[in-house]
mmCIF file of C-alpha atoms and ligand atoms in Angstrom:
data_model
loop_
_atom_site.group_PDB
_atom_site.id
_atom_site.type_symbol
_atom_site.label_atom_id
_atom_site.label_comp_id
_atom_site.label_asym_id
_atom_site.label_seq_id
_atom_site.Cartn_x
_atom_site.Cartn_y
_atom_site.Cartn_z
ATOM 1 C CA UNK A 1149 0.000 0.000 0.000
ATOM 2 C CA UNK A 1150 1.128 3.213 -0.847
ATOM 3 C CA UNK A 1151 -0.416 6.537 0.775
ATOM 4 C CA UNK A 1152 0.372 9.538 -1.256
ATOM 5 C CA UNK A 1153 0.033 13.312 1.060
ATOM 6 C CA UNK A 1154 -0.881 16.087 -1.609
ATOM 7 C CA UNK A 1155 -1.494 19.596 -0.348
ATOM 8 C CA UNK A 1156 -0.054 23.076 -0.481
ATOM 9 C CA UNK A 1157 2.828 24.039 1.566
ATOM 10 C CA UNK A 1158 1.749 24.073 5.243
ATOM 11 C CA UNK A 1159 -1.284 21.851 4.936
ATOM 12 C CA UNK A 1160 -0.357 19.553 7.641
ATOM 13 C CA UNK A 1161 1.823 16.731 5.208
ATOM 14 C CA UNK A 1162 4.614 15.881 7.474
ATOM 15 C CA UNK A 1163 2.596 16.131 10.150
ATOM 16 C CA UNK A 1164 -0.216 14.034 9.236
ATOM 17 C CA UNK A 1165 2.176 11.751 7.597
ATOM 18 C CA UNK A 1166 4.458 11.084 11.079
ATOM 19 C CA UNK A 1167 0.808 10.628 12.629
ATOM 20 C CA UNK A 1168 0.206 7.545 9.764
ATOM 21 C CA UNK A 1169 4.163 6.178 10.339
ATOM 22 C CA UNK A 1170 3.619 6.061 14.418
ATOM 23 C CA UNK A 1171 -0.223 3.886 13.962
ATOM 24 C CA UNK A 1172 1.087 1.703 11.178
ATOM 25 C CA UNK A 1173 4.811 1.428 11.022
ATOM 26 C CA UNK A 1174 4.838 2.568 6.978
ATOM 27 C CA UNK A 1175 8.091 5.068 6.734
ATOM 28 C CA UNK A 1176 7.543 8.533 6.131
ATOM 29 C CA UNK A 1177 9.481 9.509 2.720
ATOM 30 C CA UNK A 1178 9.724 13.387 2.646
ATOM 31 C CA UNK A 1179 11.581 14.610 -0.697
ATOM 32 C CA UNK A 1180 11.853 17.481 1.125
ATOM 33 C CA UNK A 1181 13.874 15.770 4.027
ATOM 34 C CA UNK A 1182 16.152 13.662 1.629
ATOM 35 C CA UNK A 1183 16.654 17.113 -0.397
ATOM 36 C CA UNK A 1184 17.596 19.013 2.741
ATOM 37 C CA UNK A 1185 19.868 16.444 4.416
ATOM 38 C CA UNK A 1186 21.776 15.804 0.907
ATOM 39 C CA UNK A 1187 22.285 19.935 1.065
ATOM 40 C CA UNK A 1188 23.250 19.641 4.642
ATOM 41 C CA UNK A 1189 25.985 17.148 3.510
ATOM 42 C CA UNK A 1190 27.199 18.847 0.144
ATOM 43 C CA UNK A 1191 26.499 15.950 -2.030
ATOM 44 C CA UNK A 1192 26.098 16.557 -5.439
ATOM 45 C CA UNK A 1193 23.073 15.903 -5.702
ATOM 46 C CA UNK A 1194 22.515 18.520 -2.469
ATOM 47 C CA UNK A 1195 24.350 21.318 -4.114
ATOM 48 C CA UNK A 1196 22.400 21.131 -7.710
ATOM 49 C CA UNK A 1197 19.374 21.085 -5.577
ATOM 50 C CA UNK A 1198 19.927 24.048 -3.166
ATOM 51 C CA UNK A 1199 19.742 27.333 -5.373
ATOM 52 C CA UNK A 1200 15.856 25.944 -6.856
ATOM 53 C CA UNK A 1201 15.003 25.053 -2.648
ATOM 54 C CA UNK A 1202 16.184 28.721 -1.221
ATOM 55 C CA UNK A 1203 14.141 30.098 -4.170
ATOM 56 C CA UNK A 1204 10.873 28.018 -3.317
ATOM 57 C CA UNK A 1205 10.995 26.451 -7.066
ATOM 58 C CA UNK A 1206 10.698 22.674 -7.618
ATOM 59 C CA UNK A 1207 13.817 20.356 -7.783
ATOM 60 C CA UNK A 1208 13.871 19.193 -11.389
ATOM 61 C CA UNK A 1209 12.031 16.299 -11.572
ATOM 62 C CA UNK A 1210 15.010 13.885 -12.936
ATOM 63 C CA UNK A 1211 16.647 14.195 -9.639
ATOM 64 C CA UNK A 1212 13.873 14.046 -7.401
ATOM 65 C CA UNK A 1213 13.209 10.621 -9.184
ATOM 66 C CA UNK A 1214 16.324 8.947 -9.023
ATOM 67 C CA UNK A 1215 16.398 10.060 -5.125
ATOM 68 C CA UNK A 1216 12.499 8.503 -4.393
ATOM 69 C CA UNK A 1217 13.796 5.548 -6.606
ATOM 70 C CA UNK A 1218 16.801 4.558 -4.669
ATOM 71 C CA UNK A 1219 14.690 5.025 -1.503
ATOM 72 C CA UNK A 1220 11.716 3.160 -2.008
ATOM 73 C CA UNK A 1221 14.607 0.264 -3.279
ATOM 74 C CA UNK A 1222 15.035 0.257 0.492
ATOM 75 C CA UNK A 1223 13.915 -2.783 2.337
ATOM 76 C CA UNK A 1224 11.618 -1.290 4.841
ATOM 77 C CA UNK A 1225 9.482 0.197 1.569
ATOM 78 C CA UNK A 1226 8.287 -3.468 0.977
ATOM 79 C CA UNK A 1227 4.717 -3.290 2.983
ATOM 80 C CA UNK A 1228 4.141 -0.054 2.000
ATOM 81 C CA UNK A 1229 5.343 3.720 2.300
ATOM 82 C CA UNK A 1230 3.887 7.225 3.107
ATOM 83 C CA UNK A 1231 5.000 10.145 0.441
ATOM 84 C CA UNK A 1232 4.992 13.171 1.769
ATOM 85 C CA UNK A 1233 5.717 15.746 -0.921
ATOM 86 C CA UNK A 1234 6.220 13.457 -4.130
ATOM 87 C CA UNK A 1235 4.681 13.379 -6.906
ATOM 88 C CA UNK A 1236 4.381 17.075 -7.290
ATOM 89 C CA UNK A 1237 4.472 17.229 -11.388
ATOM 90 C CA UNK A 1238 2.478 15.129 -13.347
ATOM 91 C CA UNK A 1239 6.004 13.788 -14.717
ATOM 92 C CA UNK A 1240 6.343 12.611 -11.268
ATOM 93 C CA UNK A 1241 3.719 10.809 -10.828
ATOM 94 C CA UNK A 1242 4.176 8.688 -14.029
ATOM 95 C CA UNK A 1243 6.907 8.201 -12.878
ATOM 96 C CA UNK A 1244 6.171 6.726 -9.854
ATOM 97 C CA UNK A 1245 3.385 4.654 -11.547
ATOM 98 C CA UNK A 1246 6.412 2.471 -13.479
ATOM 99 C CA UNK A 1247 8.957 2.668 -10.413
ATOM 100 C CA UNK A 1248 6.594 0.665 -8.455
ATOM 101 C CA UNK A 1249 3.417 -0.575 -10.609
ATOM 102 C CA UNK A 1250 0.476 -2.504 -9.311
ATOM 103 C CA UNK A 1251 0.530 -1.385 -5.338
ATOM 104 C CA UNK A 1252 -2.511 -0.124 -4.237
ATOM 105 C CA UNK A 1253 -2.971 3.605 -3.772
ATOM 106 C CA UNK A 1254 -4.772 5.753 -1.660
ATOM 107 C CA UNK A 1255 -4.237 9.699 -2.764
ATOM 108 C CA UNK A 1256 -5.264 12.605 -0.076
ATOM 109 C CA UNK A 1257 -5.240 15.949 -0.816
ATOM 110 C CA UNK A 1258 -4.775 17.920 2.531
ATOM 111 C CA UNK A 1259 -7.086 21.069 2.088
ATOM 112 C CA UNK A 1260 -6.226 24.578 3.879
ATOM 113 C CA UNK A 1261 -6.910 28.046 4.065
ATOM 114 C CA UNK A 1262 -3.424 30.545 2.207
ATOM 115 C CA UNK A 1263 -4.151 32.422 5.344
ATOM 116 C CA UNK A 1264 -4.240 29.597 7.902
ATOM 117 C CA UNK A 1265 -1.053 28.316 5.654
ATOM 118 C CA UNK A 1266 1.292 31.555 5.869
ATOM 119 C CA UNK A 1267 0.173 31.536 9.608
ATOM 120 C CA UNK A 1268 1.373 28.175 10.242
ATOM 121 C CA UNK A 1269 4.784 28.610 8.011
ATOM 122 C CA UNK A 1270 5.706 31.771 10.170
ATOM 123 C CA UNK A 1271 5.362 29.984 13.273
ATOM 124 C CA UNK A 1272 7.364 27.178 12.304
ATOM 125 C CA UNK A 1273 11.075 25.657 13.642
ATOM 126 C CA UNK A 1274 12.714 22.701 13.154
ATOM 127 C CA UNK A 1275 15.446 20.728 14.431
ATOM 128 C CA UNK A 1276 18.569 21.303 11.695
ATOM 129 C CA UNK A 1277 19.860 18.037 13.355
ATOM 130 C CA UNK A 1278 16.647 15.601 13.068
ATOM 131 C CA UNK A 1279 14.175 17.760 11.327
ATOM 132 C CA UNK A 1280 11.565 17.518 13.979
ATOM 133 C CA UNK A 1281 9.025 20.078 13.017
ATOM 134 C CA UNK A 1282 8.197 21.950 16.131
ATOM 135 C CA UNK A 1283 5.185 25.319 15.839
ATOM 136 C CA UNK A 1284 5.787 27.972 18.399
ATOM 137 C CA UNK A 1285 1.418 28.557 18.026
ATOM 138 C CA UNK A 1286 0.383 24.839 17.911
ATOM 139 C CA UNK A 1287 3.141 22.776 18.841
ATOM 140 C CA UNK A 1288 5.556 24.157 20.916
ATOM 141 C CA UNK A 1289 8.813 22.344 22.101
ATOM 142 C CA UNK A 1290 8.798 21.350 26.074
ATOM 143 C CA UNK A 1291 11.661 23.866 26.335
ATOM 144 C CA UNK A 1292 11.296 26.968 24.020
ATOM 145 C CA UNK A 1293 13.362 27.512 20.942
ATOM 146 C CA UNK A 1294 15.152 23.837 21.799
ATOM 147 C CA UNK A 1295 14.214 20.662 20.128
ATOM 148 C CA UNK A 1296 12.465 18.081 22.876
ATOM 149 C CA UNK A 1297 14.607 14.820 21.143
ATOM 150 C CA UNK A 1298 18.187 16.519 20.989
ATOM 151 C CA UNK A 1299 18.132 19.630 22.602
ATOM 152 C CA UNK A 1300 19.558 21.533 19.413
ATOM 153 C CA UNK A 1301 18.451 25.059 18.922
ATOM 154 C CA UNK A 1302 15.588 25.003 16.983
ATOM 155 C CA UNK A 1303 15.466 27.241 13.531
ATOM 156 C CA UNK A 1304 13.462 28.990 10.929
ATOM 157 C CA UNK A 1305 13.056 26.799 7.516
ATOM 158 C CA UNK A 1306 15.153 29.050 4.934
ATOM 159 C CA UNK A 1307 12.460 29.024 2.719
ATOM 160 C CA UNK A 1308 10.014 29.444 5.506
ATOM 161 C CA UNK A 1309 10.417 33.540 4.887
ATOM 162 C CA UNK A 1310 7.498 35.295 3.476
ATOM 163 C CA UNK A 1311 8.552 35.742 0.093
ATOM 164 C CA UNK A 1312 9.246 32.313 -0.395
ATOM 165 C CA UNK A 1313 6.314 31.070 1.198
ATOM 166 C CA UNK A 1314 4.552 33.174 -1.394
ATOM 167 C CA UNK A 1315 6.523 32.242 -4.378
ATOM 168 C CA UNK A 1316 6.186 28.189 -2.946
ATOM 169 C CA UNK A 1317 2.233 28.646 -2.923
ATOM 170 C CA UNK A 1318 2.457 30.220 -6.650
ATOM 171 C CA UNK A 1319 5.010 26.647 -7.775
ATOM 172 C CA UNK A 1320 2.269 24.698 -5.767
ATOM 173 C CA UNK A 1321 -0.727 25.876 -7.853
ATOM 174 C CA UNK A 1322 1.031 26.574 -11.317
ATOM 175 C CA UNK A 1323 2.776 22.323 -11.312
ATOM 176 C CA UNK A 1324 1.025 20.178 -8.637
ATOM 177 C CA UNK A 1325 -2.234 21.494 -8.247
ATOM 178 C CA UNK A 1326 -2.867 19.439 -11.863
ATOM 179 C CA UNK A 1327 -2.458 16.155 -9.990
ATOM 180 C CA UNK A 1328 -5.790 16.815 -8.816
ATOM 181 C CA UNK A 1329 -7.029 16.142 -12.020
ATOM 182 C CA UNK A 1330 -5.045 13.435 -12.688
ATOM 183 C CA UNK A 1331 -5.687 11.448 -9.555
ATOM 184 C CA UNK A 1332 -9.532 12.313 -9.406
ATOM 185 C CA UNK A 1333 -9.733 10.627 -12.928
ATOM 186 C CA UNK A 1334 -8.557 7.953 -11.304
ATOM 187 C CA UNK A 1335 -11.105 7.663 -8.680
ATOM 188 C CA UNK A 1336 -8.284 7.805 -6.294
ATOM 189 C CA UNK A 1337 -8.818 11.090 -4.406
ATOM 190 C CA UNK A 1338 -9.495 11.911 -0.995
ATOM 191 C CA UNK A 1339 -10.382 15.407 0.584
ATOM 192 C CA UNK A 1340 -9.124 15.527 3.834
ATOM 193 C CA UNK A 1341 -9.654 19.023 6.159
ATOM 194 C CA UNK A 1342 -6.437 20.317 7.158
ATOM 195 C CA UNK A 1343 -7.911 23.553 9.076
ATOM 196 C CA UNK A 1344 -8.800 21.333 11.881
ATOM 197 C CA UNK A 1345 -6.012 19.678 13.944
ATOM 198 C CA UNK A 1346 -3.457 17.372 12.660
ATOM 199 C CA UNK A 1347 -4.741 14.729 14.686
ATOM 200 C CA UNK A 1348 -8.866 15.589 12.981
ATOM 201 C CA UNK A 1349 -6.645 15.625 9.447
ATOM 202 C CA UNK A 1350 -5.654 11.912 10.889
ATOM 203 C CA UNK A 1351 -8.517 10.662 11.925
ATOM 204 C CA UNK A 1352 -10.317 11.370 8.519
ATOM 205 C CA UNK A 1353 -7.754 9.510 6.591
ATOM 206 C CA UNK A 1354 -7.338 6.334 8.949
ATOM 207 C CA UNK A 1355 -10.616 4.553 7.950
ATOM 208 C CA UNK A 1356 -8.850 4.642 4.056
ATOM 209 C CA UNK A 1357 -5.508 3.168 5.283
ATOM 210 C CA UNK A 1358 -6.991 0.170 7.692
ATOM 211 C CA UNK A 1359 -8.905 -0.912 5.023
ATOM 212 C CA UNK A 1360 -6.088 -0.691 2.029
ATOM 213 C CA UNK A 1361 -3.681 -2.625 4.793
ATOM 214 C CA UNK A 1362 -6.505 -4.872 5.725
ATOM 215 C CA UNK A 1363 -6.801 -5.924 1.697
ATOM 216 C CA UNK A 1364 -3.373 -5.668 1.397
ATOM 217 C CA UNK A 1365 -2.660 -8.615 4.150
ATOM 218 C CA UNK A 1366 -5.390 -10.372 2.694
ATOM 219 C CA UNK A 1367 -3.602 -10.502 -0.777
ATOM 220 C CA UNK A 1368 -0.596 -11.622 0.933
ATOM 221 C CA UNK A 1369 -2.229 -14.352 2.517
ATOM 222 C CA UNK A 1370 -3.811 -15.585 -0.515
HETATM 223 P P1 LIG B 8 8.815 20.265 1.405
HETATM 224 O O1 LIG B 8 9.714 20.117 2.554
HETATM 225 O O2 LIG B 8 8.011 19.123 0.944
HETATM 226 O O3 LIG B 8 7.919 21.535 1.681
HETATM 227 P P2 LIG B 8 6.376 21.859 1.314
HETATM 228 O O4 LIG B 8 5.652 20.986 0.397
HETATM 229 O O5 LIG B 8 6.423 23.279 0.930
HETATM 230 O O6 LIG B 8 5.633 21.509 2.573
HETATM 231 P P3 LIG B 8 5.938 21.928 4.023
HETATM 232 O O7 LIG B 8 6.936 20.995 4.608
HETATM 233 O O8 LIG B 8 6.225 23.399 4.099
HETATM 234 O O9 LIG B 8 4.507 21.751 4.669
HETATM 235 P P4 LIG B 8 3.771 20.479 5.258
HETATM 236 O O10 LIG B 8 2.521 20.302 4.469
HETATM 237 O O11 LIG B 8 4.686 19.308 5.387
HETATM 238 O O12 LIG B 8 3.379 21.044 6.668
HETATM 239 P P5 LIG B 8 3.896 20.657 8.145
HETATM 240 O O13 LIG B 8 3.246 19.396 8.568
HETATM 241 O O14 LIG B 8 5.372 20.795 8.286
HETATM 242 O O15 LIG B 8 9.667 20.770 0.146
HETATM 243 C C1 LIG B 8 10.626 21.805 0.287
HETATM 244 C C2 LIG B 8 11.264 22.102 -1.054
HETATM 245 O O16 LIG B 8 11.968 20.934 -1.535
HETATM 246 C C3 LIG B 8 10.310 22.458 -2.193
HETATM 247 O O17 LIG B 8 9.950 23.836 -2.193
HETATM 248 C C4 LIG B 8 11.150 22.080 -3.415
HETATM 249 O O18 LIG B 8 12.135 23.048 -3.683
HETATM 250 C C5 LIG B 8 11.835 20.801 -2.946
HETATM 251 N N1 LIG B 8 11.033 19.597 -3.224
HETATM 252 C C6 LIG B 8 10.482 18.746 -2.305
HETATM 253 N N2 LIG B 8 9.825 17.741 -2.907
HETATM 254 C C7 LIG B 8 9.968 17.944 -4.230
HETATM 255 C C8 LIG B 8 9.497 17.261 -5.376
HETATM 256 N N3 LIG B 8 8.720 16.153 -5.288
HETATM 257 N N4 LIG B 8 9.813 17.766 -6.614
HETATM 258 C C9 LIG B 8 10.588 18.866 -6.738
HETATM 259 N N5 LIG B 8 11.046 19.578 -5.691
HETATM 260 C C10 LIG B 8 10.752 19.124 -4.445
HETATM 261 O O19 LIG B 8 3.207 21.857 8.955
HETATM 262 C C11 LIG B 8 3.645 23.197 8.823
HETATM 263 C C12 LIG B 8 3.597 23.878 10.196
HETATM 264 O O20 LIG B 8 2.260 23.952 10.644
HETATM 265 C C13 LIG B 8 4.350 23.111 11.308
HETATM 266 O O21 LIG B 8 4.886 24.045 12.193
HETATM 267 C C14 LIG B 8 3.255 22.255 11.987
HETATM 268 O O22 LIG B 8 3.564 21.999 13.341
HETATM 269 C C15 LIG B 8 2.041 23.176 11.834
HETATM 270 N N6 LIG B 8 0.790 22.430 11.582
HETATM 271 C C16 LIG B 8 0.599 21.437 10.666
HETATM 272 N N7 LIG B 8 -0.671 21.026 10.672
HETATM 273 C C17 LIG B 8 -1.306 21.786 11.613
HETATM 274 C C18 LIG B 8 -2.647 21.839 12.070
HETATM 275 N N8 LIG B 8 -3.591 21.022 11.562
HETATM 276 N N9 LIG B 8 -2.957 22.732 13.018
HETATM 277 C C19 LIG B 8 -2.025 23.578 13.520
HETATM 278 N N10 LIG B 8 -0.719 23.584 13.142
HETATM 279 C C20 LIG B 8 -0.375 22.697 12.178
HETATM 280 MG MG1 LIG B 9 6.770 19.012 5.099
#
């Protein structure tokens, strides 16, 4: 089973999607985490990605492929994986189609208010060690400014600045807002709230995922 987490920038995807890893064990694949962390470490791939992330554009798609492609080769991908920010280009998602063929699919789109959005993204911090993703409104660390699991000073996303956040929104509705269209014609597309809390967001989606897992291990036991 495969759960794919559309949505605009600060709908609530990485934090519905760590909801969905903690209740069913699927890993959490964020191309925006694997994009980050291969900045943080300068790898090639890191530095031709950095100039297009500071700027709030898209990675071009060739890379972001090969990166989901090696990770979903991973072993703990076999039962079944949560993307959280891929596909986001129809390209994409064809591509993802013949990287792994045949698994069942259930596509969400995480629906939010710009306002409600550019409120959240100001109020956001992470943890540049672990990426924890802390909000000094809704979900503030135990101690403030410090991350609860490593106790590293907690910062502002680069392109969590208002310009950015603005151009990111325009990129969202200009390249993946067409997957709606291409997933609804596939009868594939949820609506999930995402004004609500995360843990509302969650709750809408679960019924979806216990019953793709539940045909999933009955397949397997066929
Ligand atoms: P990525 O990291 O994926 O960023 P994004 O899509 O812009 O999404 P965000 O992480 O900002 O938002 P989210 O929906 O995950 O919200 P979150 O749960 O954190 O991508 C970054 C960049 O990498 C892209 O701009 C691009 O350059 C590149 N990239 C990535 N994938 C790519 C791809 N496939 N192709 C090409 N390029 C790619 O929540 C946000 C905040 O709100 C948090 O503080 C959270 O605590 C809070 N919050 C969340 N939900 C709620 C709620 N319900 N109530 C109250 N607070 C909430
Ligand atoms: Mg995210």
């Amino acid at each position: 089973m495969r759960l794919i987490l559309l949505g605009a920038p600060g709908s609530g995807k990485g934090s519905v999607a760590d909801l969905v890893t903690r209740a069913y064990g699927l890993p959490r694949v964020s191309t925006g985490d694997l994009l980050r962390h291969a900045v943080r470490e300068r790898t090639p791939l890191g530095i031709r990605a950095e100039e297009a992330m500071r700027a709030g554009r898209l990675v071009p798609d060739d890379l972001v492929i090969a990166l989901v492609g090696e990770r979903l080769a991973a072993a703990d991908a076999r039962r079944g994986y949560v993307l959280d920010g891929f596909p986001r280009t129809i390209a994409q998602a064809e591509s993802l189609a013949r990287l792994d063929p045949g698994r069942p699919e259930i596509v969400a789109d995480i629906v939010a208010g710009e306002d409600v959005i550019v409120r959240r993204l100001e109020s956001r911090r992470v943890c540049p060690r672990c990426d924890a993703v802390y909000n000094v409104v809704s979900r503030p660390p135990r101690r403030a400014g410090f991350c609860d699991r490593d106790g590293e000073a907690l910062v502002q996303r680069d392109d969590d600045r208002p310009e950015v956040v603005l151009n990111r929104l325009r990129v969202y509705h200009r390249e993946t807002e067409p997957l709606l269209g291409y997933y609804g014609a596939r009868g594939a597309l949820l609506r999930i709230d995402g004004a609500g809390t995360v843990e509302a967001s969650f709750a809408e989606l679960r019924p979806a995922v216990e019953a793709a897992l539940a045909s999933g291990a009955k397949g397997a036991a066929a």
